């Protein structure tokens, strides 16, 4: 497993981490004991970044990671970086949300996350979504106080613009920005990715496999009734059919190289930025192992360019979120 540093810090993480959201919510039913098996196997494979948020399962995901951490030997636990987030407030069973970035809420949310994770310090603490009514300087100032208090090691932002990132780093070092980035979602390439490179900030790519669509054999009709992808515009009818043609082309590229769709998609990302970290989700051991092996796949500049052209953003159909999902995302 390749190792990369978070921003300008000395905090080392794996180039491929593990997105844990699906172990608690949004992607249909899950099983805690199976999830714990996957988490321990990930650690054994060299995964060192585990991504969560207080809103995933309304605290369940953090509590699950807390159980995982307590099951590790002390030496192994010290190598694991848990990233979690604050800012999205939802009611149980509802997808709609409001955003809270007030300093008092940030402090209270951090304390609650520390208790659920059963740790004394959070490795990487993100502002999950931005409330434009609260100046980013106030948000980062409150997060900086958590660093000074020893409750947080590094801070990050999620789904912010390059302009917001520049304002943020003027207040306190930002280790990472998390944004959706994949072959079929490349908006960050215009401004945010170059800004991260300039400022020495890591880009953490979530949904790097297009919420599993890019991983092949995806059928919307096979999803659980409560799987949010059923209501995602990119997965609907004509959009899904158009996007499937792109996945078919990706399959031909992968087959010619003796690897999987997912491995190509992840390797492409890792070639995009030396400080990029991908956090695909995985709830099954074969998927986890295949994703981890993507760091072994080397792509030439010509192959990266071929994939760029294959997934030209103009060829991708459908929005990446339903209307309610855009709350707090800076575009």
PDB file of C-alpha atoms in Angstrom:
ATOM      1  CA  UNK A   1       0.000   0.000   0.000  1.00  0.00           C
ATOM      2  CA  UNK A   2       1.360   3.410  -0.952  1.00  0.00           C
ATOM      3  CA  UNK A   3       1.672   6.009   1.805  1.00  0.00           C
ATOM      4  CA  UNK A   4       0.924   9.696   1.366  1.00  0.00           C
ATOM      5  CA  UNK A   5       1.043  12.603   3.785  1.00  0.00           C
ATOM      6  CA  UNK A   6      -1.970  14.685   4.712  1.00  0.00           C
ATOM      7  CA  UNK A   7      -1.225  18.165   3.429  1.00  0.00           C
ATOM      8  CA  UNK A   8       1.909  19.687   4.873  1.00  0.00           C
ATOM      9  CA  UNK A   9       1.579  17.636   8.053  1.00  0.00           C
ATOM     10  CA  UNK A  10       3.660  14.624   9.053  1.00  0.00           C
ATOM     11  CA  UNK A  11       0.491  12.539   9.359  1.00  0.00           C
ATOM     12  CA  UNK A  12       0.911   9.578   6.991  1.00  0.00           C
ATOM     13  CA  UNK A  13      -2.074   7.726   5.555  1.00  0.00           C
ATOM     14  CA  UNK A  14      -2.643   5.097   2.891  1.00  0.00           C
ATOM     15  CA  UNK A  15      -3.181   6.291  -0.672  1.00  0.00           C
ATOM     16  CA  UNK A  16      -6.405   4.285  -0.665  1.00  0.00           C
ATOM     17  CA  UNK A  17      -8.511   4.600   2.441  1.00  0.00           C
ATOM     18  CA  UNK A  18     -11.926   3.219   3.314  1.00  0.00           C
ATOM     19  CA  UNK A  19     -15.172   5.160   3.135  1.00  0.00           C
ATOM     20  CA  UNK A  20     -17.360   3.742   5.889  1.00  0.00           C
ATOM     21  CA  UNK A  21     -20.712   5.465   5.246  1.00  0.00           C
ATOM     22  CA  UNK A  22     -22.350   2.454   3.618  1.00  0.00           C
ATOM     23  CA  UNK A  23     -21.773   0.391   6.746  1.00  0.00           C
ATOM     24  CA  UNK A  24     -24.464   2.440   8.472  1.00  0.00           C
ATOM     25  CA  UNK A  25     -26.838   4.067   5.984  1.00  0.00           C
ATOM     26  CA  UNK A  26     -27.833   5.086   2.458  1.00  0.00           C
ATOM     27  CA  UNK A  27     -26.779   1.920   0.605  1.00  0.00           C
ATOM     28  CA  UNK A  28     -29.314  -0.541   1.986  1.00  0.00           C
ATOM     29  CA  UNK A  29     -29.020  -2.947   4.921  1.00  0.00           C
ATOM     30  CA  UNK A  30     -25.685  -3.697   6.561  1.00  0.00           C
ATOM     31  CA  UNK A  31     -24.414  -6.043   9.257  1.00  0.00           C
ATOM     32  CA  UNK A  32     -22.147  -4.753  12.029  1.00  0.00           C
ATOM     33  CA  UNK A  33     -20.250  -8.012  12.451  1.00  0.00           C
ATOM     34  CA  UNK A  34     -19.551  -8.231   8.721  1.00  0.00           C
ATOM     35  CA  UNK A  35     -18.518  -4.576   8.731  1.00  0.00           C
ATOM     36  CA  UNK A  36     -16.089  -5.181  11.581  1.00  0.00           C
ATOM     37  CA  UNK A  37     -14.539  -8.060   9.637  1.00  0.00           C
ATOM     38  CA  UNK A  38     -14.053  -5.743   6.651  1.00  0.00           C
ATOM     39  CA  UNK A  39     -12.564  -3.016   8.847  1.00  0.00           C
ATOM     40  CA  UNK A  40     -10.016  -5.384  10.383  1.00  0.00           C
ATOM     41  CA  UNK A  41      -9.097  -6.815   6.983  1.00  0.00           C
ATOM     42  CA  UNK A  42      -8.607  -3.280   5.664  1.00  0.00           C
ATOM     43  CA  UNK A  43      -6.191  -2.533   8.475  1.00  0.00           C
ATOM     44  CA  UNK A  44      -4.322  -5.770   7.749  1.00  0.00           C
ATOM     45  CA  UNK A  45      -4.028  -4.751   4.069  1.00  0.00           C
ATOM     46  CA  UNK A  46      -2.386  -1.478   5.029  1.00  0.00           C
ATOM     47  CA  UNK A  47      -5.375   0.851   4.923  1.00  0.00           C
ATOM     48  CA  UNK A  48      -4.724   3.672   7.378  1.00  0.00           C
ATOM     49  CA  UNK A  49      -7.482   6.205   6.570  1.00  0.00           C
ATOM     50  CA  UNK A  50     -11.016   5.398   7.731  1.00  0.00           C
ATOM     51  CA  UNK A  51     -13.636   7.987   6.810  1.00  0.00           C
ATOM     52  CA  UNK A  52     -16.816   8.615   8.782  1.00  0.00           C
ATOM     53  CA  UNK A  53     -19.188  11.431   9.802  1.00  0.00           C
ATOM     54  CA  UNK A  54     -21.503  12.076  12.708  1.00  0.00           C
ATOM     55  CA  UNK A  55     -24.497  12.083  10.349  1.00  0.00           C
ATOM     56  CA  UNK A  56     -23.852   8.569   8.979  1.00  0.00           C
ATOM     57  CA  UNK A  57     -26.457   6.473  10.706  1.00  0.00           C
ATOM     58  CA  UNK A  58     -26.934   9.325  13.193  1.00  0.00           C
ATOM     59  CA  UNK A  59     -23.808   8.383  15.122  1.00  0.00           C
ATOM     60  CA  UNK A  60     -23.896   4.655  14.378  1.00  0.00           C
ATOM     61  CA  UNK A  61     -20.936   4.804  11.995  1.00  0.00           C
ATOM     62  CA  UNK A  62     -18.667   6.511  14.508  1.00  0.00           C
ATOM     63  CA  UNK A  63     -19.719   4.056  17.222  1.00  0.00           C
ATOM     64  CA  UNK A  64     -18.918   1.170  14.858  1.00  0.00           C
ATOM     65  CA  UNK A  65     -15.453   2.603  14.222  1.00  0.00           C
ATOM     66  CA  UNK A  66     -15.055   2.975  17.974  1.00  0.00           C
ATOM     67  CA  UNK A  67     -15.642  -0.758  18.360  1.00  0.00           C
ATOM     68  CA  UNK A  68     -13.129  -1.451  15.595  1.00  0.00           C
ATOM     69  CA  UNK A  69     -10.474   0.747  17.207  1.00  0.00           C
ATOM     70  CA  UNK A  70     -10.926  -0.880  20.598  1.00  0.00           C
ATOM     71  CA  UNK A  71     -10.305  -4.262  18.981  1.00  0.00           C
ATOM     72  CA  UNK A  72      -6.878  -3.250  17.677  1.00  0.00           C
ATOM     73  CA  UNK A  73      -3.598  -3.645  19.481  1.00  0.00           C
ATOM     74  CA  UNK A  74      -2.251  -0.334  20.759  1.00  0.00           C
ATOM     75  CA  UNK A  75       0.552  -0.269  18.179  1.00  0.00           C
ATOM     76  CA  UNK A  76      -1.908  -0.822  15.306  1.00  0.00           C
ATOM     77  CA  UNK A  77      -4.363   1.728  16.679  1.00  0.00           C
ATOM     78  CA  UNK A  78      -1.668   4.403  16.673  1.00  0.00           C
ATOM     79  CA  UNK A  79      -1.198   3.962  12.908  1.00  0.00           C
ATOM     80  CA  UNK A  80      -4.879   4.433  12.061  1.00  0.00           C
ATOM     81  CA  UNK A  81      -6.203   7.867  11.108  1.00  0.00           C
ATOM     82  CA  UNK A  82      -9.930   8.260  11.635  1.00  0.00           C
ATOM     83  CA  UNK A  83     -11.515  11.133   9.751  1.00  0.00           C
ATOM     84  CA  UNK A  84     -14.953  12.332  10.746  1.00  0.00           C
ATOM     85  CA  UNK A  85     -17.121  15.354  10.052  1.00  0.00           C
ATOM     86  CA  UNK A  86     -19.647  17.799  11.483  1.00  0.00           C
ATOM     87  CA  UNK A  87     -22.183  20.160   9.978  1.00  0.00           C
ATOM     88  CA  UNK A  88     -25.058  18.096   8.528  1.00  0.00           C
ATOM     89  CA  UNK A  89     -28.104  17.849  10.773  1.00  0.00           C
ATOM     90  CA  UNK A  90     -30.860  15.404   9.761  1.00  0.00           C
ATOM     91  CA  UNK A  91     -33.824  13.701  11.337  1.00  0.00           C
ATOM     92  CA  UNK A  92     -33.704   9.890  11.516  1.00  0.00           C
ATOM     93  CA  UNK A  93     -35.124   8.314   8.388  1.00  0.00           C
ATOM     94  CA  UNK A  94     -34.958  11.531   6.357  1.00  0.00           C
ATOM     95  CA  UNK A  95     -32.558  12.470   3.565  1.00  0.00           C
ATOM     96  CA  UNK A  96     -33.221  16.231   3.786  1.00  0.00           C
ATOM     97  CA  UNK A  97     -30.876  18.204   5.986  1.00  0.00           C
ATOM     98  CA  UNK A  98     -29.919  21.553   7.433  1.00  0.00           C
ATOM     99  CA  UNK A  99     -26.381  22.835   7.895  1.00  0.00           C
ATOM    100  CA  UNK A 100     -24.964  24.069  11.207  1.00  0.00           C
ATOM    101  CA  UNK A 101     -21.515  25.681  11.302  1.00  0.00           C
ATOM    102  CA  UNK A 102     -21.925  27.719  14.483  1.00  0.00           C
ATOM    103  CA  UNK A 103     -18.866  27.584  16.799  1.00  0.00           C
ATOM    104  CA  UNK A 104     -20.939  26.254  19.697  1.00  0.00           C
ATOM    105  CA  UNK A 105     -22.283  23.443  17.559  1.00  0.00           C
ATOM    106  CA  UNK A 106     -18.784  22.601  16.317  1.00  0.00           C
ATOM    107  CA  UNK A 107     -17.498  22.199  19.870  1.00  0.00           C
ATOM    108  CA  UNK A 108     -20.483  20.084  20.938  1.00  0.00           C
ATOM    109  CA  UNK A 109     -20.294  17.920  17.810  1.00  0.00           C
ATOM    110  CA  UNK A 110     -16.603  17.255  18.394  1.00  0.00           C
ATOM    111  CA  UNK A 111     -17.209  16.126  21.975  1.00  0.00           C
ATOM    112  CA  UNK A 112     -19.983  13.777  20.835  1.00  0.00           C
ATOM    113  CA  UNK A 113     -17.773  12.298  18.101  1.00  0.00           C
ATOM    114  CA  UNK A 114     -14.898  11.756  20.537  1.00  0.00           C
ATOM    115  CA  UNK A 115     -17.228   9.816  22.835  1.00  0.00           C
ATOM    116  CA  UNK A 116     -18.671   7.647  20.069  1.00  0.00           C
ATOM    117  CA  UNK A 117     -15.238   6.932  18.588  1.00  0.00           C
ATOM    118  CA  UNK A 118     -13.833   6.341  22.081  1.00  0.00           C
ATOM    119  CA  UNK A 119     -10.678   8.288  21.308  1.00  0.00           C
ATOM    120  CA  UNK A 120      -9.004  11.289  22.907  1.00  0.00           C
ATOM    121  CA  UNK A 121      -8.148  12.953  19.601  1.00  0.00           C
ATOM    122  CA  UNK A 122      -9.652  12.862  16.111  1.00  0.00           C
ATOM    123  CA  UNK A 123      -7.047  12.402  13.372  1.00  0.00           C
ATOM    124  CA  UNK A 124      -8.773  14.562  10.745  1.00  0.00           C
ATOM    125  CA  UNK A 125     -11.866  16.652  11.483  1.00  0.00           C
ATOM    126  CA  UNK A 126     -13.838  18.077   8.574  1.00  0.00           C
ATOM    127  CA  UNK A 127     -16.480  20.707   8.165  1.00  0.00           C
ATOM    128  CA  UNK A 128     -18.818  18.428   6.217  1.00  0.00           C
ATOM    129  CA  UNK A 129     -20.870  21.151   4.526  1.00  0.00           C
ATOM    130  CA  UNK A 130     -20.705  24.943   4.535  1.00  0.00           C
ATOM    131  CA  UNK A 131     -23.306  27.340   5.865  1.00  0.00           C
ATOM    132  CA  UNK A 132     -22.675  30.517   3.838  1.00  0.00           C
ATOM    133  CA  UNK A 133     -24.191  32.578   6.654  1.00  0.00           C
ATOM    134  CA  UNK A 134     -21.209  31.720   8.900  1.00  0.00           C
ATOM    135  CA  UNK A 135     -17.867  33.186   7.730  1.00  0.00           C
ATOM    136  CA  UNK A 136     -15.343  30.469   6.982  1.00  0.00           C
ATOM    137  CA  UNK A 137     -12.921  32.374   9.222  1.00  0.00           C
ATOM    138  CA  UNK A 138     -15.228  31.724  12.186  1.00  0.00           C
ATOM    139  CA  UNK A 139     -15.610  28.054  11.276  1.00  0.00           C
ATOM    140  CA  UNK A 140     -11.874  27.467  10.931  1.00  0.00           C
ATOM    141  CA  UNK A 141     -11.205  29.528  14.046  1.00  0.00           C
ATOM    142  CA  UNK A 142     -13.436  27.216  16.088  1.00  0.00           C
ATOM    143  CA  UNK A 143     -11.753  24.166  14.559  1.00  0.00           C
ATOM    144  CA  UNK A 144      -8.319  25.632  15.323  1.00  0.00           C
ATOM    145  CA  UNK A 145      -9.332  25.884  18.982  1.00  0.00           C
ATOM    146  CA  UNK A 146     -10.012  22.132  18.953  1.00  0.00           C
ATOM    147  CA  UNK A 147      -6.510  21.547  17.592  1.00  0.00           C
ATOM    148  CA  UNK A 148      -5.036  23.748  20.314  1.00  0.00           C
ATOM    149  CA  UNK A 149      -7.020  21.840  22.933  1.00  0.00           C
ATOM    150  CA  UNK A 150      -5.575  18.531  21.688  1.00  0.00           C
ATOM    151  CA  UNK A 151      -8.956  17.173  20.591  1.00  0.00           C
ATOM    152  CA  UNK A 152      -8.156  17.238  16.849  1.00  0.00           C
ATOM    153  CA  UNK A 153      -4.859  16.554  15.038  1.00  0.00           C
ATOM    154  CA  UNK A 154      -5.636  18.059  11.605  1.00  0.00           C
ATOM    155  CA  UNK A 155      -8.567  19.942  10.115  1.00  0.00           C
ATOM    156  CA  UNK A 156     -10.244  19.631   6.740  1.00  0.00           C
ATOM    157  CA  UNK A 157     -13.094  21.016   4.655  1.00  0.00           C
ATOM    158  CA  UNK A 158     -15.549  19.213   2.400  1.00  0.00           C
ATOM    159  CA  UNK A 159     -17.131  20.351  -0.877  1.00  0.00           C
ATOM    160  CA  UNK A 160     -15.784  23.916  -0.732  1.00  0.00           C
ATOM    161  CA  UNK A 161     -14.611  26.198  -3.506  1.00  0.00           C
ATOM    162  CA  UNK A 162     -11.011  27.221  -4.142  1.00  0.00           C
ATOM    163  CA  UNK A 163     -11.877  30.732  -2.926  1.00  0.00           C
ATOM    164  CA  UNK A 164     -13.135  29.389   0.405  1.00  0.00           C
ATOM    165  CA  UNK A 165     -10.039  27.211   0.785  1.00  0.00           C
ATOM    166  CA  UNK A 166      -7.773  30.229   0.309  1.00  0.00           C
ATOM    167  CA  UNK A 167      -9.638  32.132   3.015  1.00  0.00           C
ATOM    168  CA  UNK A 168      -9.491  29.123   5.321  1.00  0.00           C
ATOM    169  CA  UNK A 169      -5.732  28.536   5.106  1.00  0.00           C
ATOM    170  CA  UNK A 170      -5.150  32.178   5.997  1.00  0.00           C
ATOM    171  CA  UNK A 171      -6.600  31.338   9.432  1.00  0.00           C
ATOM    172  CA  UNK A 172      -5.135  27.877  10.089  1.00  0.00           C
ATOM    173  CA  UNK A 173      -3.412  25.131   8.044  1.00  0.00           C
ATOM    174  CA  UNK A 174      -5.904  22.888   6.271  1.00  0.00           C
ATOM    175  CA  UNK A 175      -4.646  19.340   5.756  1.00  0.00           C
ATOM    176  CA  UNK A 176      -7.278  18.117   3.313  1.00  0.00           C
ATOM    177  CA  UNK A 177     -10.291  19.009   1.222  1.00  0.00           C
ATOM    178  CA  UNK A 178     -12.772  16.242   0.545  1.00  0.00           C
ATOM    179  CA  UNK A 179     -14.779  16.370  -2.668  1.00  0.00           C
ATOM    180  CA  UNK A 180     -16.480  13.921  -4.975  1.00  0.00           C
ATOM    181  CA  UNK A 181     -13.948  13.070  -7.663  1.00  0.00           C
ATOM    182  CA  UNK A 182     -13.951  10.205 -10.116  1.00  0.00           C
ATOM    183  CA  UNK A 183     -13.837   9.447 -13.807  1.00  0.00           C
ATOM    184  CA  UNK A 184     -17.461  10.591 -14.104  1.00  0.00           C
ATOM    185  CA  UNK A 185     -17.262  13.566 -11.716  1.00  0.00           C
ATOM    186  CA  UNK A 186     -14.360  15.882 -12.548  1.00  0.00           C
ATOM    187  CA  UNK A 187     -15.523  19.337 -11.520  1.00  0.00           C
ATOM    188  CA  UNK A 188     -12.606  19.722  -9.078  1.00  0.00           C
ATOM    189  CA  UNK A 189     -10.100  19.694 -11.932  1.00  0.00           C
ATOM    190  CA  UNK A 190     -11.015  23.233 -13.012  1.00  0.00           C
ATOM    191  CA  UNK A 191     -10.006  25.159  -9.872  1.00  0.00           C
ATOM    192  CA  UNK A 192      -9.986  23.154  -6.656  1.00  0.00           C
ATOM    193  CA  UNK A 193      -7.387  20.510  -7.548  1.00  0.00           C
ATOM    194  CA  UNK A 194      -4.847  23.088  -8.826  1.00  0.00           C
ATOM    195  CA  UNK A 195      -5.495  25.182  -5.707  1.00  0.00           C
ATOM    196  CA  UNK A 196      -4.838  22.179  -3.444  1.00  0.00           C
ATOM    197  CA  UNK A 197      -1.583  21.494  -5.296  1.00  0.00           C
ATOM    198  CA  UNK A 198      -0.511  25.117  -4.947  1.00  0.00           C
ATOM    199  CA  UNK A 199      -1.313  25.313  -1.223  1.00  0.00           C
ATOM    200  CA  UNK A 200       0.009  21.856  -0.294  1.00  0.00           C
ATOM    201  CA  UNK A 201      -3.441  20.535   0.671  1.00  0.00           C
ATOM    202  CA  UNK A 202      -4.432  16.915   0.099  1.00  0.00           C
ATOM    203  CA  UNK A 203      -7.493  16.186  -2.016  1.00  0.00           C
ATOM    204  CA  UNK A 204      -9.532  13.316  -0.554  1.00  0.00           C
ATOM    205  CA  UNK A 205     -11.726  11.852  -3.282  1.00  0.00           C
ATOM    206  CA  UNK A 206     -14.997  10.368  -2.058  1.00  0.00           C
ATOM    207  CA  UNK A 207     -17.241   8.209  -4.260  1.00  0.00           C
ATOM    208  CA  UNK A 208     -14.200   7.487  -6.468  1.00  0.00           C
ATOM    209  CA  UNK A 209     -16.096   4.604  -8.093  1.00  0.00           C
ATOM    210  CA  UNK A 210     -19.205   6.640  -8.880  1.00  0.00           C
ATOM    211  CA  UNK A 211     -21.145   5.081  -6.000  1.00  0.00           C
ATOM    212  CA  UNK A 212     -20.329   1.648  -7.491  1.00  0.00           C
ATOM    213  CA  UNK A 213     -21.643   2.457 -10.980  1.00  0.00           C
ATOM    214  CA  UNK A 214     -18.106   2.483 -12.389  1.00  0.00           C
ATOM    215  CA  UNK A 215     -17.334  -0.885 -10.826  1.00  0.00           C
ATOM    216  CA  UNK A 216     -19.466  -2.764 -13.422  1.00  0.00           C
ATOM    217  CA  UNK A 217     -22.467  -5.093 -13.101  1.00  0.00           C
ATOM    218  CA  UNK A 218     -24.551  -2.315 -11.566  1.00  0.00           C
ATOM    219  CA  UNK A 219     -28.320  -2.670 -11.770  1.00  0.00           C
ATOM    220  CA  UNK A 220     -30.556  -0.006 -10.234  1.00  0.00           C
ATOM    221  CA  UNK A 221     -33.441  -2.466  -9.968  1.00  0.00           C
ATOM    222  CA  UNK A 222     -31.345  -4.658  -7.654  1.00  0.00           C
ATOM    223  CA  UNK A 223     -30.894  -1.905  -5.069  1.00  0.00           C
ATOM    224  CA  UNK A 224     -32.657  -2.020  -1.711  1.00  0.00           C
ATOM    225  CA  UNK A 225     -35.785   0.116  -1.460  1.00  0.00           C
ATOM    226  CA  UNK A 226     -34.073   2.532   0.946  1.00  0.00           C
ATOM    227  CA  UNK A 227     -30.904   2.894  -1.160  1.00  0.00           C
ATOM    228  CA  UNK A 228     -30.593   6.593  -1.973  1.00  0.00           C
ATOM    229  CA  UNK A 229     -29.158   5.860  -5.423  1.00  0.00           C
ATOM    230  CA  UNK A 230     -32.671   4.959  -6.575  1.00  0.00           C
ATOM    231  CA  UNK A 231     -33.418   8.701  -6.414  1.00  0.00           C
ATOM    232  CA  UNK A 232     -30.101   9.921  -7.778  1.00  0.00           C
ATOM    233  CA  UNK A 233     -30.526  11.563 -11.230  1.00  0.00           C
ATOM    234  CA  UNK A 234     -27.342   9.978 -12.558  1.00  0.00           C
ATOM    235  CA  UNK A 235     -28.827   6.521 -12.019  1.00  0.00           C
ATOM    236  CA  UNK A 236     -32.183   7.162 -13.660  1.00  0.00           C
ATOM    237  CA  UNK A 237     -33.504   5.778 -16.949  1.00  0.00           C
ATOM    238  CA  UNK A 238     -31.868   7.429 -19.966  1.00  0.00           C
ATOM    239  CA  UNK A 239     -29.032   8.900 -17.874  1.00  0.00           C
ATOM    240  CA  UNK A 240     -28.119   5.445 -16.554  1.00  0.00           C
ATOM    241  CA  UNK A 241     -28.186   3.992 -20.086  1.00  0.00           C
ATOM    242  CA  UNK A 242     -25.884   6.724 -21.404  1.00  0.00           C
ATOM    243  CA  UNK A 243     -23.518   6.304 -18.459  1.00  0.00           C
ATOM    244  CA  UNK A 244     -23.464   2.539 -18.934  1.00  0.00           C
ATOM    245  CA  UNK A 245     -21.909   3.051 -22.364  1.00  0.00           C
ATOM    246  CA  UNK A 246     -19.002   4.820 -20.670  1.00  0.00           C
ATOM    247  CA  UNK A 247     -18.625   1.945 -18.203  1.00  0.00           C
ATOM    248  CA  UNK A 248     -18.604  -0.521 -21.084  1.00  0.00           C
ATOM    249  CA  UNK A 249     -15.711   1.392 -22.657  1.00  0.00           C
ATOM    250  CA  UNK A 250     -13.914   1.353 -19.314  1.00  0.00           C
ATOM    251  CA  UNK A 251     -14.404  -2.419 -19.223  1.00  0.00           C
ATOM    252  CA  UNK A 252     -12.612  -2.815 -22.523  1.00  0.00           C
ATOM    253  CA  UNK A 253      -9.704  -0.713 -21.244  1.00  0.00           C
ATOM    254  CA  UNK A 254      -9.510  -2.773 -18.034  1.00  0.00           C
ATOM    255  CA  UNK A 255      -9.785  -6.152 -19.764  1.00  0.00           C
ATOM    256  CA  UNK A 256      -6.883  -5.300 -22.054  1.00  0.00           C
ATOM    257  CA  UNK A 257      -4.746  -4.752 -18.952  1.00  0.00           C
ATOM    258  CA  UNK A 258      -5.953  -7.741 -16.970  1.00  0.00           C
ATOM    259  CA  UNK A 259      -7.538  -5.759 -14.144  1.00  0.00           C
ATOM    260  CA  UNK A 260     -10.956  -4.635 -12.961  1.00  0.00           C
ATOM    261  CA  UNK A 261     -12.991  -1.537 -13.762  1.00  0.00           C
ATOM    262  CA  UNK A 262     -12.555  -0.355 -10.184  1.00  0.00           C
ATOM    263  CA  UNK A 263      -8.792  -0.778 -10.198  1.00  0.00           C
ATOM    264  CA  UNK A 264      -8.455   1.343 -13.342  1.00  0.00           C
ATOM    265  CA  UNK A 265     -10.725   4.051 -11.913  1.00  0.00           C
ATOM    266  CA  UNK A 266      -8.721   4.211  -8.682  1.00  0.00           C
ATOM    267  CA  UNK A 267      -5.331   4.097 -10.390  1.00  0.00           C
ATOM    268  CA  UNK A 268      -6.424   6.957 -12.671  1.00  0.00           C
ATOM    269  CA  UNK A 269      -7.224   9.061  -9.607  1.00  0.00           C
ATOM    270  CA  UNK A 270      -3.911   8.349  -7.899  1.00  0.00           C
ATOM    271  CA  UNK A 271      -2.081   9.581 -10.995  1.00  0.00           C
ATOM    272  CA  UNK A 272      -3.911  12.913 -10.880  1.00  0.00           C
ATOM    273  CA  UNK A 273      -2.269  14.474  -7.823  1.00  0.00           C
ATOM    274  CA  UNK A 274       0.657  13.245  -5.666  1.00  0.00           C
ATOM    275  CA  UNK A 275      -1.271  14.173  -2.507  1.00  0.00           C
ATOM    276  CA  UNK A 276      -4.598  12.659  -3.560  1.00  0.00           C
ATOM    277  CA  UNK A 277      -6.177  10.020  -1.330  1.00  0.00           C
ATOM    278  CA  UNK A 278      -9.110   7.930  -2.560  1.00  0.00           C
ATOM    279  CA  UNK A 279     -11.673   6.558  -0.096  1.00  0.00           C
ATOM    280  CA  UNK A 280     -13.833   3.967  -1.885  1.00  0.00           C
ATOM    281  CA  UNK A 281     -16.442   2.258   0.209  1.00  0.00           C
ATOM    282  CA  UNK A 282     -16.470  -1.530   0.525  1.00  0.00           C
ATOM    283  CA  UNK A 283     -18.749  -3.833   2.474  1.00  0.00           C
ATOM    284  CA  UNK A 284     -17.459  -7.091   1.010  1.00  0.00           C
ATOM    285  CA  UNK A 285     -13.965  -8.538   1.368  1.00  0.00           C
ATOM    286  CA  UNK A 286     -13.375  -9.228  -2.361  1.00  0.00           C
ATOM    287  CA  UNK A 287     -14.172  -5.590  -3.215  1.00  0.00           C
ATOM    288  CA  UNK A 288     -11.927  -4.339  -0.432  1.00  0.00           C
ATOM    289  CA  UNK A 289      -8.990  -6.489  -1.544  1.00  0.00           C
ATOM    290  CA  UNK A 290      -9.377  -5.548  -5.211  1.00  0.00           C
ATOM    291  CA  UNK A 291      -9.510  -1.833  -4.357  1.00  0.00           C
ATOM    292  CA  UNK A 292      -6.393  -2.040  -2.207  1.00  0.00           C
ATOM    293  CA  UNK A 293      -4.500  -3.687  -5.074  1.00  0.00           C
ATOM    294  CA  UNK A 294      -5.178  -0.690  -7.336  1.00  0.00           C
ATOM    295  CA  UNK A 295      -2.045   1.005  -5.994  1.00  0.00           C
ATOM    296  CA  UNK A 296      -0.024  -1.607  -7.901  1.00  0.00           C
ATOM    297  CA  UNK A 297      -1.466  -0.563 -11.282  1.00  0.00           C
ATOM    298  CA  UNK A 298       0.793   1.869 -13.149  1.00  0.00           C
ATOM    299  CA  UNK A 299      -0.730   3.965 -15.929  1.00  0.00           C
ATOM    300  CA  UNK A 300       1.247   5.838 -18.552  1.00  0.00           C
ATOM    301  CA  UNK A 301       0.566   9.488 -19.375  1.00  0.00           C
ATOM    302  CA  UNK A 302      -1.001   8.314 -22.631  1.00  0.00           C
ATOM    303  CA  UNK A 303      -3.333   5.921 -20.778  1.00  0.00           C
ATOM    304  CA  UNK A 304      -4.404   8.648 -18.358  1.00  0.00           C
ATOM    305  CA  UNK A 305      -5.139  10.907 -21.331  1.00  0.00           C
ATOM    306  CA  UNK A 306      -7.142   8.107 -22.986  1.00  0.00           C
ATOM    307  CA  UNK A 307      -9.292   7.755 -19.883  1.00  0.00           C
ATOM    308  CA  UNK A 308      -9.691  11.529 -19.667  1.00  0.00           C
ATOM    309  CA  UNK A 309     -11.118  11.550 -23.178  1.00  0.00           C
ATOM    310  CA  UNK A 310     -13.241   8.457 -22.581  1.00  0.00           C
ATOM    311  CA  UNK A 311     -14.960  10.154 -19.646  1.00  0.00           C
ATOM    312  CA  UNK A 312     -15.141  13.680 -21.023  1.00  0.00           C
ATOM    313  CA  UNK A 313     -17.565  15.448 -18.628  1.00  0.00           C
ATOM    314  CA  UNK A 314     -19.810  16.344 -21.568  1.00  0.00           C
ATOM    315  CA  UNK A 315     -20.487  12.619 -22.054  1.00  0.00           C
ATOM    316  CA  UNK A 316     -21.735  12.023 -18.490  1.00  0.00           C
ATOM    317  CA  UNK A 317     -25.511  12.255 -17.979  1.00  0.00           C
ATOM    318  CA  UNK A 318     -27.468  13.356 -14.913  1.00  0.00           C
ATOM    319  CA  UNK A 319     -26.775  15.437 -11.822  1.00  0.00           C
ATOM    320  CA  UNK A 320     -24.734  13.834  -9.053  1.00  0.00           C
ATOM    321  CA  UNK A 321     -27.279  14.609  -6.299  1.00  0.00           C
ATOM    322  CA  UNK A 322     -31.031  14.982  -5.976  1.00  0.00           C
ATOM    323  CA  UNK A 323     -32.127  18.489  -4.964  1.00  0.00           C
ATOM    324  CA  UNK A 324     -31.864  17.923  -1.195  1.00  0.00           C
ATOM    325  CA  UNK A 325     -28.301  16.684  -1.501  1.00  0.00           C
ATOM    326  CA  UNK A 326     -26.938  20.013  -2.695  1.00  0.00           C
ATOM    327  CA  UNK A 327     -27.311  21.727   0.683  1.00  0.00           C
ATOM    328  CA  UNK A 328     -23.966  23.163   1.782  1.00  0.00           C
ATOM    329  CA  UNK A 329     -22.083  22.291  -1.417  1.00  0.00           C
ATOM    330  CA  UNK A 330     -20.199  25.181  -2.979  1.00  0.00           C
ATOM    331  CA  UNK A 331     -20.365  25.110  -6.776  1.00  0.00           C
TER     332      UNK A 331
END
